mmCIF file of C-alpha atoms in Angstrom:
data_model
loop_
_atom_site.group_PDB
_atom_site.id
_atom_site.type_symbol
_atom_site.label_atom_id
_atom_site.label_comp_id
_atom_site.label_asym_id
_atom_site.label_seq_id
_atom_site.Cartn_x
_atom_site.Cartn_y
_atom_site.Cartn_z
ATOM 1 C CA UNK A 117 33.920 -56.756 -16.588
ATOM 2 C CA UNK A 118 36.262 -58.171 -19.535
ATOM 3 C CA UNK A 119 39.190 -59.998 -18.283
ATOM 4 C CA UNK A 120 42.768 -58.402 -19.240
ATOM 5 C CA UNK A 121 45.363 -60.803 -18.796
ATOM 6 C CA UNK A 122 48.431 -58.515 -18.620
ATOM 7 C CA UNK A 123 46.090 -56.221 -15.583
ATOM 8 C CA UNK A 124 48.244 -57.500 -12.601
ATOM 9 C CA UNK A 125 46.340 -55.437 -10.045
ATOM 10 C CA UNK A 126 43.231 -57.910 -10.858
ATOM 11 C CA UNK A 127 45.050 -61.125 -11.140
ATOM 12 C CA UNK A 128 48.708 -62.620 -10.468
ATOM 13 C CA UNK A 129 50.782 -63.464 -13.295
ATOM 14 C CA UNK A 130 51.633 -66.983 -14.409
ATOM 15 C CA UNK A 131 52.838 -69.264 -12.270
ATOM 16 C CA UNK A 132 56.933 -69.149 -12.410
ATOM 17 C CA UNK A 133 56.539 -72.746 -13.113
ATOM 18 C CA UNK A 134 54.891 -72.195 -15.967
ATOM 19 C CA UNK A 135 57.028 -73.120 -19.363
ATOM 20 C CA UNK A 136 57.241 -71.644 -22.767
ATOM 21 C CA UNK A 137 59.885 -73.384 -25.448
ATOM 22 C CA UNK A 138 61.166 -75.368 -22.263
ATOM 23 C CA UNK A 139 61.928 -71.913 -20.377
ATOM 24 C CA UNK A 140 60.497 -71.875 -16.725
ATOM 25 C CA UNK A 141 59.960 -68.111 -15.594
ATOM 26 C CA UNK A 142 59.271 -67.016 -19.268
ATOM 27 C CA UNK A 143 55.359 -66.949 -18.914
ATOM 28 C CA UNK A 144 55.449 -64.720 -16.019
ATOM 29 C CA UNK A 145 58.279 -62.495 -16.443
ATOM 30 C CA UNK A 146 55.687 -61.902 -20.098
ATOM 31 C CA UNK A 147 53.260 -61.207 -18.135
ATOM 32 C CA UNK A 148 54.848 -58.631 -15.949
ATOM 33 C CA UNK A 149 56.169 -57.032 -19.040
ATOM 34 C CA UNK A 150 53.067 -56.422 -21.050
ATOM 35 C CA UNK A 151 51.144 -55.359 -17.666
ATOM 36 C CA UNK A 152 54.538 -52.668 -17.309
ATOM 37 C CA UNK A 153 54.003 -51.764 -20.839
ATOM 38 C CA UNK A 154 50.199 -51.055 -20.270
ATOM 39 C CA UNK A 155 50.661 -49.753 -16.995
ATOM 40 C CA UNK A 156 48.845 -51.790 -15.037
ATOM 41 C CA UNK A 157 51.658 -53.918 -12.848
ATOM 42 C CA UNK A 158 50.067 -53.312 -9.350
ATOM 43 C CA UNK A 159 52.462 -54.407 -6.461
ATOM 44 C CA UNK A 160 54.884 -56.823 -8.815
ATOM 45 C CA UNK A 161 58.467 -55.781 -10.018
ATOM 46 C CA UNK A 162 59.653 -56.207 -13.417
ATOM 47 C CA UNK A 163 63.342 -57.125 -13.706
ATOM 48 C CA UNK A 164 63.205 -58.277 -9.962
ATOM 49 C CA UNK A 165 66.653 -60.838 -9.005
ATOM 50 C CA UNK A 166 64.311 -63.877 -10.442
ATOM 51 C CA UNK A 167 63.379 -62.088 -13.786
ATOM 52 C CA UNK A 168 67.420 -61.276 -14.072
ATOM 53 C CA UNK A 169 68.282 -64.840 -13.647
ATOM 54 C CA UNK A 170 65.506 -65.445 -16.767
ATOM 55 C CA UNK A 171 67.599 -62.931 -18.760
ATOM 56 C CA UNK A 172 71.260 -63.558 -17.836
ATOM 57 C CA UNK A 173 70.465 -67.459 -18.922
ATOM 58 C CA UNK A 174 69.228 -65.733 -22.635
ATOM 59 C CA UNK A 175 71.536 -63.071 -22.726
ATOM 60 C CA UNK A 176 69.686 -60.207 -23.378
ATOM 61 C CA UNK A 177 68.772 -57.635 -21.017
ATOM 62 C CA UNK A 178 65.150 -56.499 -19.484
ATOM 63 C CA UNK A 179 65.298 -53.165 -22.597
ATOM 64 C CA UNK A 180 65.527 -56.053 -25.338
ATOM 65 C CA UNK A 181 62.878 -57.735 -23.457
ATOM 66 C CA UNK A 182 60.819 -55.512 -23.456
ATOM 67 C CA UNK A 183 61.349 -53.616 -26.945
ATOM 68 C CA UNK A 184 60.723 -57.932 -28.089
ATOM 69 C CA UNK A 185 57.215 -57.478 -25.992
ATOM 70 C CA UNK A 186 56.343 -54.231 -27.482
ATOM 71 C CA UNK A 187 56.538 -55.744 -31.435
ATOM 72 C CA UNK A 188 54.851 -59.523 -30.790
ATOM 73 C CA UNK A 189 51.589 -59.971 -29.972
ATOM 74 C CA UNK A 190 51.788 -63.389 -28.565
ATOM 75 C CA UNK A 191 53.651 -66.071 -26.393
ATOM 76 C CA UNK A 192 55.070 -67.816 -29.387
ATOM 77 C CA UNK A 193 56.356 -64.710 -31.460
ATOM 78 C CA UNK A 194 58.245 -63.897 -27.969
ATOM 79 C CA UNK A 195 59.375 -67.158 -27.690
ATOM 80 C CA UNK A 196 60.811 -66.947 -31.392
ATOM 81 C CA UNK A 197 62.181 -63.450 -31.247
ATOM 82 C CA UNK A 198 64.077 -64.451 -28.032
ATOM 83 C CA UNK A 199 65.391 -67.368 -29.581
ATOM 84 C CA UNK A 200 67.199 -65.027 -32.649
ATOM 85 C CA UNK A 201 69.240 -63.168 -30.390
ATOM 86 C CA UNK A 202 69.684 -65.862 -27.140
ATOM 87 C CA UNK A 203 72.721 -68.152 -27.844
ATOM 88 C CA UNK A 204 72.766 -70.280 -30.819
ATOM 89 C CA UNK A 205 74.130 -73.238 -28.874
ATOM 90 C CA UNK A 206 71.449 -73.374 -26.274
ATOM 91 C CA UNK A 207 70.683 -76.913 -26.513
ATOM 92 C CA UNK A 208 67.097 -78.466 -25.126
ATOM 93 C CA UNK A 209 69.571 -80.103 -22.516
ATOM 94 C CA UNK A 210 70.599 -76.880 -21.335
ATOM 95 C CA UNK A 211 67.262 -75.369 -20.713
ATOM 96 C CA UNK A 212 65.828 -78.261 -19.106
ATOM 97 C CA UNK A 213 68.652 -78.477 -16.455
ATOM 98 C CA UNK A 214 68.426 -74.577 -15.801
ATOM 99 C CA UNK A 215 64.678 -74.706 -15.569
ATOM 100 C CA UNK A 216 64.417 -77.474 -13.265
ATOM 101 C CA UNK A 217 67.268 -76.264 -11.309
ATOM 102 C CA UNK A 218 65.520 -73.105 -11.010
ATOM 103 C CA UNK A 219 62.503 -74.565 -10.300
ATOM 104 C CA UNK A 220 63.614 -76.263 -7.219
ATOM 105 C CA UNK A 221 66.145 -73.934 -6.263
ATOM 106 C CA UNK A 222 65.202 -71.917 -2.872
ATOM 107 C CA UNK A 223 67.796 -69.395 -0.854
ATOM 108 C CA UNK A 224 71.669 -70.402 -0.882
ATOM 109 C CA UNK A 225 73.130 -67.390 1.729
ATOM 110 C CA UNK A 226 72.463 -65.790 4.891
ATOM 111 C CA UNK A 227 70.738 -62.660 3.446
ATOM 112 C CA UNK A 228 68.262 -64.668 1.267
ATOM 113 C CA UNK A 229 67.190 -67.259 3.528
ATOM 114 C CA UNK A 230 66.372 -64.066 5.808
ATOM 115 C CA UNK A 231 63.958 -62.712 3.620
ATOM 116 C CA UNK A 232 62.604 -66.130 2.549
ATOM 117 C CA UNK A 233 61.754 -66.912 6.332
ATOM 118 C CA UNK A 234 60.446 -63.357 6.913
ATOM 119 C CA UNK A 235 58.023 -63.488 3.759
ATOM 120 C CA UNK A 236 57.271 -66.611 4.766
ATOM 121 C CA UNK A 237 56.092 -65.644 8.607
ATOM 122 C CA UNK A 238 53.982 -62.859 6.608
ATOM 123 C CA UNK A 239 52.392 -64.545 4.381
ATOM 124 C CA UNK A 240 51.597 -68.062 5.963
ATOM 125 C CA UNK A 241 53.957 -68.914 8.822
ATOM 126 C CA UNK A 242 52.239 -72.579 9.907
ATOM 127 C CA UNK A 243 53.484 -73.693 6.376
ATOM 128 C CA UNK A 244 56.217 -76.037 6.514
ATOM 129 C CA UNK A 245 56.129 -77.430 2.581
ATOM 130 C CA UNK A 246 57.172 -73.980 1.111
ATOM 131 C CA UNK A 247 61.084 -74.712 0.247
ATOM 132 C CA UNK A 248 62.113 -72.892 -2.642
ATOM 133 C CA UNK A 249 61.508 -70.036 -4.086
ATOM 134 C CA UNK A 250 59.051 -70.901 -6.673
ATOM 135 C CA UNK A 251 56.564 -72.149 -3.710
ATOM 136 C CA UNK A 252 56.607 -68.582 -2.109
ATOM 137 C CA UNK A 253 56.203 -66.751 -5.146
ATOM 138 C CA UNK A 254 53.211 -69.017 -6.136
ATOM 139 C CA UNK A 255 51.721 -68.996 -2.277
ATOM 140 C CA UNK A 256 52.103 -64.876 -2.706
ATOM 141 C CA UNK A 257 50.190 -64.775 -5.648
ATOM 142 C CA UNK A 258 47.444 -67.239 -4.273
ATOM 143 C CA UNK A 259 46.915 -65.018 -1.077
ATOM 144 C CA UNK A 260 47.685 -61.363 -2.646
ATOM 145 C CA UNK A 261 44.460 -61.707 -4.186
ATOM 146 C CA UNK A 262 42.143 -63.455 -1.610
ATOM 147 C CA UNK A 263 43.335 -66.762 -0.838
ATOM 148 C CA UNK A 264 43.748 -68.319 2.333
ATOM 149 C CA UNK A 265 47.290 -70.163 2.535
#
């Protein structure tokens, strides 16, 4: 069997920690996109409330995204296509602090630290070190397709 990286119902995407030109997210939400565009996204949602934070930081919507996917062929070309229409004055600065903000960040209000706590109980409720958002989404991946948490 030949391995397709963008077949999400075989494998998870990258890991949201995962970086491209500094961007955390970018990897993955690339992933998700070229496995939408071939069909084959299984159980994950493209332009899900983390994938809109990705694109509200770049300024482009998930149809740009996309239509950028759809002409490039790799990470890098991505990377450099985003980078033409994303803000001229986003500064390395700026997408380090977002990315390690975002990296650690985990729910702020009543409604998300709901959800957190319930996919938490579903998934692995005897873990106590998964605190933000970019643990769960990583210890989803890891037992969606066969491991234990």
């Amino acid at each position: 069997m030949d391995y397709d990286p963008f077949d999400l119902t075989q494998h998870p995407p990258r890991s949201p920690r995962v970086r491209l030109g500094g961007f955390v997210l970018l990897p993955r939400v690339i992933d998700k996109g070229r496995a939408l565009l071939k069909g084959k996204i299984g159980e994950y949602k493209f332009n899900c409330p983390m994938d809109q934070k990705l694109f509200s930081f770049l300024q482009i919507n998930e149809k740009q995204f996309l239509e950028i996917l759809s002409k490039t062929s790799s990470d890098k070309e991505v990377l450099r296509e985003i980078l033409k229409i994303s803000p001229p004055s986003l500064a390395s600065w700026q997408i380090e602090n977002w990315s390690s903000f975002l990296q650690q960040s985990g729910p702020s209000d009543l409604e998300s630290k709901k959800f957190f706590v319930s996919s938490l109980e579903q998934i692995a409720p005897e873990r106590e070190d998964i605190v933000s958002w970019f643990d769960l989404l990583d210890l989803d991946d890891y037992v969606s397709f066969g491991g234990k948490p």
